[in-house]
Coordinates of C-alpha atoms in Angstrom, one line a residue:
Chain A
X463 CA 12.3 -2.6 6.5
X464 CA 12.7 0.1 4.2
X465 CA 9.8 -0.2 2.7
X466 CA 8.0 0.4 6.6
X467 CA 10.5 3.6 7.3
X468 CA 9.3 5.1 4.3
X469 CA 5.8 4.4 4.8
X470 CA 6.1 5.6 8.5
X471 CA 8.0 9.0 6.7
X472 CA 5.3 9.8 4.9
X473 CA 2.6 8.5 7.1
X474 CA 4.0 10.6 10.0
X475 CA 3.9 14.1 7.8
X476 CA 0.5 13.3 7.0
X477 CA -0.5 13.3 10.4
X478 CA 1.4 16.4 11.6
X479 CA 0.1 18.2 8.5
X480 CA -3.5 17.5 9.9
X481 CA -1.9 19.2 13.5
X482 CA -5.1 17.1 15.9
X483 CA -2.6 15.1 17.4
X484 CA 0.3 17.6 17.4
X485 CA -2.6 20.0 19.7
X486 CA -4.0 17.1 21.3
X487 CA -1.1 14.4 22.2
X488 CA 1.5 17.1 22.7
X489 CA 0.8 20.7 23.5
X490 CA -2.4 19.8 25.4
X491 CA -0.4 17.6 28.0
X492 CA 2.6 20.4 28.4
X493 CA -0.5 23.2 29.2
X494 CA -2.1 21.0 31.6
X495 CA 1.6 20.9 33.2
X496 CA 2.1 24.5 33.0
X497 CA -1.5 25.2 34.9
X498 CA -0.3 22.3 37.5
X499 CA 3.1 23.8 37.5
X500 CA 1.8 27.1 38.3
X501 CA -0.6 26.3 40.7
X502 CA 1.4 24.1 42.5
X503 CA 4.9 24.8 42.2
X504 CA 7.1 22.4 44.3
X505 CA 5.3 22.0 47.2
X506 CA 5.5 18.6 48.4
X507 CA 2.0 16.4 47.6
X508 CA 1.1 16.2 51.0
X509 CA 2.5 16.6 54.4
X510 CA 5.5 14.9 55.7
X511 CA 5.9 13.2 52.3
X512 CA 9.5 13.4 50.4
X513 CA 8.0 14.0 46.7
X514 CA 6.0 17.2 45.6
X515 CA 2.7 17.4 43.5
X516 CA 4.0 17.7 40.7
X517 CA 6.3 14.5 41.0
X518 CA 2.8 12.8 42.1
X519 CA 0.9 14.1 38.8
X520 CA 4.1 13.3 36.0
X521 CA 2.6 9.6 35.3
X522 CA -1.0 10.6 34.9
X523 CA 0.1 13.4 33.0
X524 CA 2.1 11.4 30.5
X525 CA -1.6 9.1 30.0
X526 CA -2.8 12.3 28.2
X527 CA -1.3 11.8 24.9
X528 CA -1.5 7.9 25.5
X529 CA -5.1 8.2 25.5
X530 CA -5.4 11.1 22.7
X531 CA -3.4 8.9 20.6
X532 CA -4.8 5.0 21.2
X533 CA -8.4 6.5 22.0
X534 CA -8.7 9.3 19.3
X535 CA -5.9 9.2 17.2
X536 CA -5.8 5.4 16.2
X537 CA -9.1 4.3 15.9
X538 CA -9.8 7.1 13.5
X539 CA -7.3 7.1 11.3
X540 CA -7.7 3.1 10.9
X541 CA -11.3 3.8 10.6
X542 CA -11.1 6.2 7.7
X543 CA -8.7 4.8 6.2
X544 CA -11.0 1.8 5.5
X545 CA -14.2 4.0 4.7
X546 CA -12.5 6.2 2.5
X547 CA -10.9 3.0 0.3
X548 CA -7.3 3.9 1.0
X549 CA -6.6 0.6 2.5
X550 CA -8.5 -0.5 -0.9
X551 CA -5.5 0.7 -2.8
X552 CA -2.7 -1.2 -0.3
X553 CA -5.2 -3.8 -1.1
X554 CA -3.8 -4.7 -4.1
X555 CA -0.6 -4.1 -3.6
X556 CA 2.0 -6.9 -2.0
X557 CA 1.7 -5.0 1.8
X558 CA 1.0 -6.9 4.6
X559 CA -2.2 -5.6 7.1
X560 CA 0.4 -5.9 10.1
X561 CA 2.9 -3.9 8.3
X562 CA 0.3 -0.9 7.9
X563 CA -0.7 -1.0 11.2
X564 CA 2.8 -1.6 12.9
X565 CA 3.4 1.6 10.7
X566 CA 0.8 3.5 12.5
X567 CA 1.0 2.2 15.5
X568 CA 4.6 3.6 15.7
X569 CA 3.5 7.1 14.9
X570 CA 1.3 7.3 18.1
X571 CA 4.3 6.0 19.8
X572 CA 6.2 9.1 18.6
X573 CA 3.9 11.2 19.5
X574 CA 3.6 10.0 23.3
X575 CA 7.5 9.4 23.3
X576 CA 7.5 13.2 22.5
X577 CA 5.2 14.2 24.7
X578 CA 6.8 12.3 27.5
X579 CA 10.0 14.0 27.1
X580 CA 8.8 17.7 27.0
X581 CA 7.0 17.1 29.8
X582 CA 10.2 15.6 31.3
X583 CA 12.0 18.2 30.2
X584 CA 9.8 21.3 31.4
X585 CA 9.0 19.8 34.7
X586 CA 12.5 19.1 35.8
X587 CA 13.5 22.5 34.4
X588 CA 11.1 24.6 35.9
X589 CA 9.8 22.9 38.9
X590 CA 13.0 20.8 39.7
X591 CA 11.0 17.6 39.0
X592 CA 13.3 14.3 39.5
X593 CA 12.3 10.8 39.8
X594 CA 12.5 9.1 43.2
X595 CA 12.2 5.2 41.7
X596 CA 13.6 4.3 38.9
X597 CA 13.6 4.8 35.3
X598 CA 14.2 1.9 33.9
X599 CA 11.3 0.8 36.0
X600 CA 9.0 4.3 35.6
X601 CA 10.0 3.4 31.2
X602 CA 8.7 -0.4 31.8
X603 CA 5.4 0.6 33.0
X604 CA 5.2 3.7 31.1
X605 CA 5.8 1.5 27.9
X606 CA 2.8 -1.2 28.5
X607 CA 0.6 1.5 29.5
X608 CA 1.1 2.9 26.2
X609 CA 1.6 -0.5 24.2
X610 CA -2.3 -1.5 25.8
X611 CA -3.7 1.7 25.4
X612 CA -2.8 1.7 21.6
X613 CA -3.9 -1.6 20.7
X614 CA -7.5 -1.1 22.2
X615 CA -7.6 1.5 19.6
X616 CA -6.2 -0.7 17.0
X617 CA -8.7 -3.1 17.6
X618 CA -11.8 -0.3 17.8
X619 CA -10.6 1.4 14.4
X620 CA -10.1 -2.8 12.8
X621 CA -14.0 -3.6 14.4
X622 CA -15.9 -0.6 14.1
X623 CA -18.4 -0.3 11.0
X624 CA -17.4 3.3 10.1
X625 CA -15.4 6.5 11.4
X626 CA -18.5 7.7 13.1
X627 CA -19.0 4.2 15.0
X628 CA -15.2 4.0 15.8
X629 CA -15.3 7.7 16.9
X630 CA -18.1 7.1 19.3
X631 CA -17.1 4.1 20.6
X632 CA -13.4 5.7 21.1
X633 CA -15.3 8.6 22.9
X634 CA -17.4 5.8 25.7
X635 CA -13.8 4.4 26.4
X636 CA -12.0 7.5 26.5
X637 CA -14.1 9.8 28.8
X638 CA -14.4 6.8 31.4
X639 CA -10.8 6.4 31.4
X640 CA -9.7 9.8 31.6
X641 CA -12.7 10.3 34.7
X642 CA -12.3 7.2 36.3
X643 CA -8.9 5.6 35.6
X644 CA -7.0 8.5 38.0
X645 CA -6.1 10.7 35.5
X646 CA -8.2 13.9 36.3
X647 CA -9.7 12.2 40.0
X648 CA -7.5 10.4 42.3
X649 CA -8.6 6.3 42.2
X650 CA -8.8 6.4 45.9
X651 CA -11.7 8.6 46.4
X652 CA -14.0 6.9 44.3
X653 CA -16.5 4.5 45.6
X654 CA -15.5 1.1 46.4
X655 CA -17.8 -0.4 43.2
X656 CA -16.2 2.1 40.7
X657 CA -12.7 1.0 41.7
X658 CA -13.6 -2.4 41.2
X659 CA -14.6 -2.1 37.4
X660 CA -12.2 0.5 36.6
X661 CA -9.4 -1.7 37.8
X662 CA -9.9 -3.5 34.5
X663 CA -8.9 -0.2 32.7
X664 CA -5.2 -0.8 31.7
X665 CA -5.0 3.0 32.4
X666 CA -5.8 2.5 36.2
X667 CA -3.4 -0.5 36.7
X668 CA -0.7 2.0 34.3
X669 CA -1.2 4.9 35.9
X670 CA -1.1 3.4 39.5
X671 CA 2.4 1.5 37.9
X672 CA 3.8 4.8 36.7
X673 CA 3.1 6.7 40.0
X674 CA 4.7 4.0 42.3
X675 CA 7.8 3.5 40.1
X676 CA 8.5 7.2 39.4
X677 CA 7.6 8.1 43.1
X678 CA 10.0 4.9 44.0
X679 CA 7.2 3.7 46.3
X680 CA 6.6 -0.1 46.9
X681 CA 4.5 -2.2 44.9
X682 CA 2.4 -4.3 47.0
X683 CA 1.3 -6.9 44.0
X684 CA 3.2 -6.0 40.1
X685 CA 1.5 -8.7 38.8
X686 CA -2.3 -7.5 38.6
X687 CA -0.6 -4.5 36.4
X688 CA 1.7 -5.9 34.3
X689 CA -1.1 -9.0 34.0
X690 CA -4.1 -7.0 32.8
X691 CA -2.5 -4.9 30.4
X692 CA -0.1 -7.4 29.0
X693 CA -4.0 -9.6 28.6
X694 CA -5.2 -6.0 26.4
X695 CA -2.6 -6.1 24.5
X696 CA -2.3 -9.1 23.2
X697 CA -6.2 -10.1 23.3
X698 CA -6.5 -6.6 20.9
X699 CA -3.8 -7.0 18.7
X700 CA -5.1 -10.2 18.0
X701 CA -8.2 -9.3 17.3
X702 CA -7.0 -5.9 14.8
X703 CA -5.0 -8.5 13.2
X704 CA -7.4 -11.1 12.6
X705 CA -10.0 -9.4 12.1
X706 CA -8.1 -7.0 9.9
X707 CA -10.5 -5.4 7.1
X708 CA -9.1 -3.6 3.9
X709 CA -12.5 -1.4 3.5
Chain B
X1000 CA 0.4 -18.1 -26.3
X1001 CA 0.7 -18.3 -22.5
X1002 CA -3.0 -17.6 -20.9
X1003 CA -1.7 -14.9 -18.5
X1004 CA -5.4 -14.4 -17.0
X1005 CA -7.4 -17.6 -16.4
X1006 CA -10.8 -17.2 -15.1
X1007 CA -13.3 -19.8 -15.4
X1008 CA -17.1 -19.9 -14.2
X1009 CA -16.9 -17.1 -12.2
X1010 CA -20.5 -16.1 -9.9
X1011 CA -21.2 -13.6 -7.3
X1012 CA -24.6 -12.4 -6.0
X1013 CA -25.5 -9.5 -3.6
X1014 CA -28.3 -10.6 -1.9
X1015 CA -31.0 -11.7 -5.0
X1016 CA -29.1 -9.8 -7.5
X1017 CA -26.9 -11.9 -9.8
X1018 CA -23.9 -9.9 -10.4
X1019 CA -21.4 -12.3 -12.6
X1020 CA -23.1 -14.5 -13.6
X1021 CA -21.1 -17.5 -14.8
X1022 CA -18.6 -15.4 -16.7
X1023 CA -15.2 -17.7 -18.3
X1024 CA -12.4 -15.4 -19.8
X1025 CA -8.7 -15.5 -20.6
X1026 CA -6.4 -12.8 -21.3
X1027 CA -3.0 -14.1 -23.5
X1028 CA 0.3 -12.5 -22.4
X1029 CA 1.2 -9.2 -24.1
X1030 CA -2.7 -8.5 -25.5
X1031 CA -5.0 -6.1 -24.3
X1032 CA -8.3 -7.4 -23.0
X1033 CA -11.6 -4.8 -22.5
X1034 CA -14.3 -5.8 -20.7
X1035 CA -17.2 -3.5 -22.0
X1036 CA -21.2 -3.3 -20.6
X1037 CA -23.2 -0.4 -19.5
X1038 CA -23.4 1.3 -15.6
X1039 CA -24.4 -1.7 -13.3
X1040 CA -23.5 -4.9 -16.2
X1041 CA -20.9 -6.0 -13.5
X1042 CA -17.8 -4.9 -14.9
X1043 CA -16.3 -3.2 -11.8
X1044 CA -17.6 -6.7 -9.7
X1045 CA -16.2 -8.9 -12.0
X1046 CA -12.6 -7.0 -12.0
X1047 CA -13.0 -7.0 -8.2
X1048 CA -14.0 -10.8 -8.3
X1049 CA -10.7 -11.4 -10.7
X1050 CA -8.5 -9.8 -8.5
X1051 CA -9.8 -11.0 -5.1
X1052 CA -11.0 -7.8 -3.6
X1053 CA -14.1 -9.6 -3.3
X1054 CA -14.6 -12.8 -2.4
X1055 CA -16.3 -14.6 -5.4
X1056 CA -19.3 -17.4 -4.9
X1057 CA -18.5 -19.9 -7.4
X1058 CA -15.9 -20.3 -10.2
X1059 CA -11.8 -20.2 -10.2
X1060 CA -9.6 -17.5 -10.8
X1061 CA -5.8 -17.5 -11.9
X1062 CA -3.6 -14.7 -12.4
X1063 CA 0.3 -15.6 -13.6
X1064 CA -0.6 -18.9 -12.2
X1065 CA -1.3 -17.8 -9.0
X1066 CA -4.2 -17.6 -6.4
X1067 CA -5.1 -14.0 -6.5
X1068 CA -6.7 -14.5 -2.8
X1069 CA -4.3 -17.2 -1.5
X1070 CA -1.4 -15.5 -2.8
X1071 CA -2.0 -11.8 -2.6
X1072 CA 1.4 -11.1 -1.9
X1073 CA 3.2 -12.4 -4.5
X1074 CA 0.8 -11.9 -7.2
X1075 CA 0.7 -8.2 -6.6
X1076 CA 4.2 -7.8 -7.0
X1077 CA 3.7 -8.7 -10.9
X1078 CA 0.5 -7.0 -11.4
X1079 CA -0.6 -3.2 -10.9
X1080 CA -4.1 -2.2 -10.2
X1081 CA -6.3 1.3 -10.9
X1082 CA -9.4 1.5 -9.3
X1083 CA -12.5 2.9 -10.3
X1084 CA -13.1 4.5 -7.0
X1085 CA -10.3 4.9 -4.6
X1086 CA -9.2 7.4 -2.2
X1087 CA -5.6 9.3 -1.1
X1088 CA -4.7 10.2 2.4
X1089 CA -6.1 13.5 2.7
X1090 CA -3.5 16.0 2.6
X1091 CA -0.8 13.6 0.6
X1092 CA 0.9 15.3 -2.0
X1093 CA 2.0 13.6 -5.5
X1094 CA 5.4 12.6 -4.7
X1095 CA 4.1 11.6 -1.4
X1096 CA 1.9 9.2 -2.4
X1097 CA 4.2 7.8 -5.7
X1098 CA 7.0 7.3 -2.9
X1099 CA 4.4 5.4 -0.7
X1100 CA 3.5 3.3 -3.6
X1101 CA 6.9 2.6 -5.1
X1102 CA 8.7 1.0 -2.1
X1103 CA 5.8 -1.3 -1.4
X1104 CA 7.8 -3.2 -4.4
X1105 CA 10.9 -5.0 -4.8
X1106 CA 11.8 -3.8 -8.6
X1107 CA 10.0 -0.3 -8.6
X1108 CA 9.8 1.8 -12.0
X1109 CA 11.1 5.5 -11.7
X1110 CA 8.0 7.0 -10.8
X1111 CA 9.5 10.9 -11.6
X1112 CA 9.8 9.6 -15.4
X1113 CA 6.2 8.3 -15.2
X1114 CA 4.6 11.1 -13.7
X1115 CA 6.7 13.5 -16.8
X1116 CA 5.4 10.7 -19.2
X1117 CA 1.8 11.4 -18.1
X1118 CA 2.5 15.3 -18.4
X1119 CA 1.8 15.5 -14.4
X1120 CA 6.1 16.0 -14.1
X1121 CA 5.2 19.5 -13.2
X1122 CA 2.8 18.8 -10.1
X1123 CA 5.0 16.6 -7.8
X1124 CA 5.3 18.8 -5.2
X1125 CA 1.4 19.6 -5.4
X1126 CA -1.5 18.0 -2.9
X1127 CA -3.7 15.8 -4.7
X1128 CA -6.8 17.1 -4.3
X1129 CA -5.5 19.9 -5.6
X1130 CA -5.1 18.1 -8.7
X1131 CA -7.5 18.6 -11.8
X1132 CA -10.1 15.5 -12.0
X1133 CA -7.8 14.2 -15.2
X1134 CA -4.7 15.1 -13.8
X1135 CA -5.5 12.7 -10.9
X1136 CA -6.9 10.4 -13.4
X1137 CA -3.7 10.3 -15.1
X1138 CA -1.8 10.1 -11.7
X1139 CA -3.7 7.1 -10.6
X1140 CA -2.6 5.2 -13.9
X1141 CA 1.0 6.3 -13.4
X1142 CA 0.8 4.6 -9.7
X1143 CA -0.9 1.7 -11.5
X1144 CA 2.6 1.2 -13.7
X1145 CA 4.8 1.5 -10.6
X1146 CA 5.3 -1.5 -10.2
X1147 CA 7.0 -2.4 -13.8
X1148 CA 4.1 -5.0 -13.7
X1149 CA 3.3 -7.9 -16.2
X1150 CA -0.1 -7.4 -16.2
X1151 CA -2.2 -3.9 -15.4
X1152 CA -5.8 -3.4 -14.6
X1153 CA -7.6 -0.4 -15.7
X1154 CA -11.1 0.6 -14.8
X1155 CA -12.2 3.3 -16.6
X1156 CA -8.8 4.2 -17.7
X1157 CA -9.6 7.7 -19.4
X1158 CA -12.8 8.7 -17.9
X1159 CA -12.6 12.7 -17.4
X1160 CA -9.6 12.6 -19.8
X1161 CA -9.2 15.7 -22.4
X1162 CA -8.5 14.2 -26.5
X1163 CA -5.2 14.9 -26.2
X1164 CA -4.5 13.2 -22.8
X1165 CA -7.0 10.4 -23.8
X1166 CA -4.4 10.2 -27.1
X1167 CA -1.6 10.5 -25.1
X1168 CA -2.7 7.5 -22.7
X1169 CA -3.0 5.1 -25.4
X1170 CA 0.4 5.7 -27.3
X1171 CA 2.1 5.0 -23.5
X1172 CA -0.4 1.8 -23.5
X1173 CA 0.2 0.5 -26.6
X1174 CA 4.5 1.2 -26.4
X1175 CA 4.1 -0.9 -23.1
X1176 CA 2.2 -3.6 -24.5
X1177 CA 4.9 -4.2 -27.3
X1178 CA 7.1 -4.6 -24.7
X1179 CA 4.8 -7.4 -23.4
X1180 CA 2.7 -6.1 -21.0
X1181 CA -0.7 -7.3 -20.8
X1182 CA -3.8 -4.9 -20.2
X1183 CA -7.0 -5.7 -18.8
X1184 CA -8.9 -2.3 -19.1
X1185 CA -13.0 -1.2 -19.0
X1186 CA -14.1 1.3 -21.0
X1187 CA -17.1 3.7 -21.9
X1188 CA -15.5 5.2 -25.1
X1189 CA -15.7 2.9 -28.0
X1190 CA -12.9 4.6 -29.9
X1191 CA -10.5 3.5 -27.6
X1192 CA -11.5 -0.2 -27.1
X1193 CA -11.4 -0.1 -31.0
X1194 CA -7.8 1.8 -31.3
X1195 CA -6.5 -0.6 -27.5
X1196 CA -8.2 -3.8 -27.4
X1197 CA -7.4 -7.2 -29.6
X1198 CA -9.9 -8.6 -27.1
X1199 CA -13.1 -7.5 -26.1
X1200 CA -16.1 -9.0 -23.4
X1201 CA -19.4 -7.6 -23.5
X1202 CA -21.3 -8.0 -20.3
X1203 CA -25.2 -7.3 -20.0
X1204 CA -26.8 -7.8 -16.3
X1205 CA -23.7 -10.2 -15.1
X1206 CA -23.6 -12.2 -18.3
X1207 CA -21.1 -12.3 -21.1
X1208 CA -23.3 -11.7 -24.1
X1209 CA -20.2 -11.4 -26.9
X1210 CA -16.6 -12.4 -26.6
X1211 CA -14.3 -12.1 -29.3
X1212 CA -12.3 -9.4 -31.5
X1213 CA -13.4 -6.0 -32.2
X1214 CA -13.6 -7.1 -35.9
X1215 CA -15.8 -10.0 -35.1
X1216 CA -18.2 -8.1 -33.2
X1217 CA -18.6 -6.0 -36.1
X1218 CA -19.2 -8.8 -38.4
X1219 CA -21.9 -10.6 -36.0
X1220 CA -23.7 -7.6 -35.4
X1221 CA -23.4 -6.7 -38.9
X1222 CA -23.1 -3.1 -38.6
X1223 CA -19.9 -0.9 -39.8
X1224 CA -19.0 1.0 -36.8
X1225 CA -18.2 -0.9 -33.9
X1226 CA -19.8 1.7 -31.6
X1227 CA -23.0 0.5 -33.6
X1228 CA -22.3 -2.9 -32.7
X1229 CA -21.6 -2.5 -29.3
X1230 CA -25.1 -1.2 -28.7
X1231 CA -26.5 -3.6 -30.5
X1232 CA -24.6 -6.7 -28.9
X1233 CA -25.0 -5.2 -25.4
X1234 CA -29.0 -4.9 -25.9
X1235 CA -29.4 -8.1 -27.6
X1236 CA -31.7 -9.1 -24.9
X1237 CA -33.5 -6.5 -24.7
X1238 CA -34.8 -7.3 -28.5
X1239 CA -35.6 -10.7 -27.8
X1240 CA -37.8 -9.9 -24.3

């Protein structure tokens, strides 16, 4: 245990020195908040409904630094780590390959646990944001949106051949997802065939979680969510683990 | 004495090239071992091979009695390693990276008082790249020793060394090794193999073509200097083609 707390320690100031994912996974999100925020204010989302726009956007808004950190973040730094012979040198040492990447696993968790509570905190301050569901329930889904999200990047930065593979197969999964999955354009008004395949996108089934529980709307079927990206997770962090390569 | 190092029939190809080829070796506790050969003789493979980095196609391996691939683990709490070519996180700074190092292990040594005993005391707080080329060198030997280890491995301990560091490396090395560590090392500067090693292995395209003591080498080559008989053991076949 002490041995992964100072590994995260130093891991984490590593990758705050190199500020991408400080600009990416944390400010980005609060600016896109601040536009929304601006242009929207607290008008309610639509007519007749109880919750604003903003209330509406706060789940796909806290997917921004989910996906810069499993999608970008990760897969890189997993990547590099293997081309540059870094993981060489933990090679012969008595480390385990799930300690390492439990270790930076967690720091992308900081980051989107951060992120997720600025935007929290701004929103409610400013535009008198407050959650109609639940938050143990709005936390649950938040958390295997995340947990899914990471390991697919896990799993790209363990597979791909170099940085420059992972990065471009990060960037065909990212860009889909951030188009298609509801983050940027609602799910609904996309054709019926595009729905279909992006429902396999743990971001769709997360996002669509995140909005009913923090909106406090009903739920018609939990299970598809919670099934597919429970499946990611575990199919990926199999596969980083198994597959795990020290250069 | 106990055979710390046991390696026995040890083969590894890339693709048609023969690499090791067939290479047997032991290293007794508490003696330095160098395994000598020009760029491309398969030094850095066979190390790689010993220490189960890469996955060798024929022969056995044993290191404190242990399965270097089997049991990486526990075998790497005893041993500490300096590669020939490794990296560092980017933007890690010395005492960043000694601190990463040291609590990987259960019995760590103070890795301030190596760093001063390396004369890199004075650049903890500095990034490593920022580092001179021996400075690093010297850095990378000092995380090689954080472990308090039984057994080291060197490659290319001294390469872009100064005299005096070069000097300086060897009095650490040889006040470690009365203590009873054990030192498998590669080398390019014959000097120090002479001054270091009680053992040496010279290898020539994958294949040990001499094995034995510094002294003996001298004696089968029949030359006085044993830089003089290093060239002439390691080109041995050329002569005879």
């Amino acid at each position: 245990m002490k041995s992964f707390l100072t590994l995260l320690k130093n891991e984490l100031k590593l990758n705050i020195r190199n500020m991408n994912m400080v600009i990416f996974a944390v400010i980005m999100p609060l600016i896109v908040l601040v536009i929304l925020g601006f242009l929207n204010g607290t008008k309610p989302a639509a007519y007749g409904v109880e919750y604003t726009f903003m209330e509406q956007s706060f789940g796909a808004l806290c997917t921004i630094s989910i996906c810069a950190g499993g999608l970008m973040g990760l897969p890189l730094v997993v990547s590099e780590y293997q081309e540059r012979k870094i993981l060489k040198r933990f090679q012969v040492t008595p480390v385990s390959p799930i300690k390492l990447l439990a270790v930076e696993l967690t720091i992308y968790m900081i980051y989107c646990l951060v992120s997720m509570i600025t935007l929290i905190l701004v929103a409610m301050i400013f535009w008198k944001v407050t959650i109609h569901g639940s938050w143990l329930a709005f936390l649950g889904s938040w958390l295997l949106t995340m947990i899914s999200t990471l390991s697919i990047g896990m799993m790209i930065g363990g597979i791909a051949k170099n940085s420059k593979s992972a990065s471009v197969i990060a960037c065909l999964l990212y860009f889909p997802m951030l188009i298609f999955s509801g983050t940027t354009l609602p799910f609904e008004v996309m054709p019926e065939v595009i729905q279909k395949i992006v429902r396999v996108f743990p971001m769709t089934q997360g996002i669509q979680l995140m909005k009913a529980t923090f909106l406090g709307l009903t739920v018609d079927n939990i299970k598809l969510p919670v099934i597919v990206m429970g499946t990611v997770t575990m199919l990926c962090a199999g596969i980083s683990i198994k597959y795990f390569k020290w250069e | 004495m106990e055979k710390v190092i046991k390696v026995d029939q040890l083969s590894k190809t890339y693709g048609n090239l023969l690499a090791v080829d067939n290479i047997s070796l032991s290293v007794k506790r508490g003696t330095v071992f160098g395994l000598l050969g020009a760029n491309g003789a398969g030094k850095s493979t066979t190390i790689e091979c010993i220490l189960g980095t890469k996955q060798a196609d024929k022969g056995q391996v044993s290191i404190l009695g242990y399965n270097p691939q089997k049991d990486r683990r526990k075998l790497f709490q005893k041993v500490g390693v300096q590669f020939q070519e490794c990296d560092y996180q980017p933007e890690i700074k010395v005492s960043e990276l000694c601190e990463e190092t040291a609590c990987l292990y259960k019995t760590p040594a103070d890795w301030r008082e190596l760093c001063s005993q390396f004369g890199i005391g004075n650049k903890i707080k500095n990034a490593v790249k920022s580092l001179s080329g021996g400075e690093r060198q010297r850095l990378f030997i000092v995380l090689a020793l954080i472990p308090n280890p039984e057994i080291v491995f060197l490659d290319e301990l001294t390469t872009g060394l100064d005299a005096k560091a070069r000097r300086d490396v060897w009095k650490i090395l040889s006040d470690l090794k009365k203590k009873g560590l054990s030192i498998f090392l590669t080398s390019h500067f014959m000097d120090e193999v002479e001054v270091l090693c009680d053992e040496i292995c010279i290898l020539k395209k994958g294949k040990v073509v001499f094995y034995g003591t510094v002294e003996e080498s001298k004696v089968v080559s029949g030359s006085k200097k044993f830089e003089d008989a290093y060239l002439i053991l390691s080109d041995e076949e050329v002569d005879r083609e």
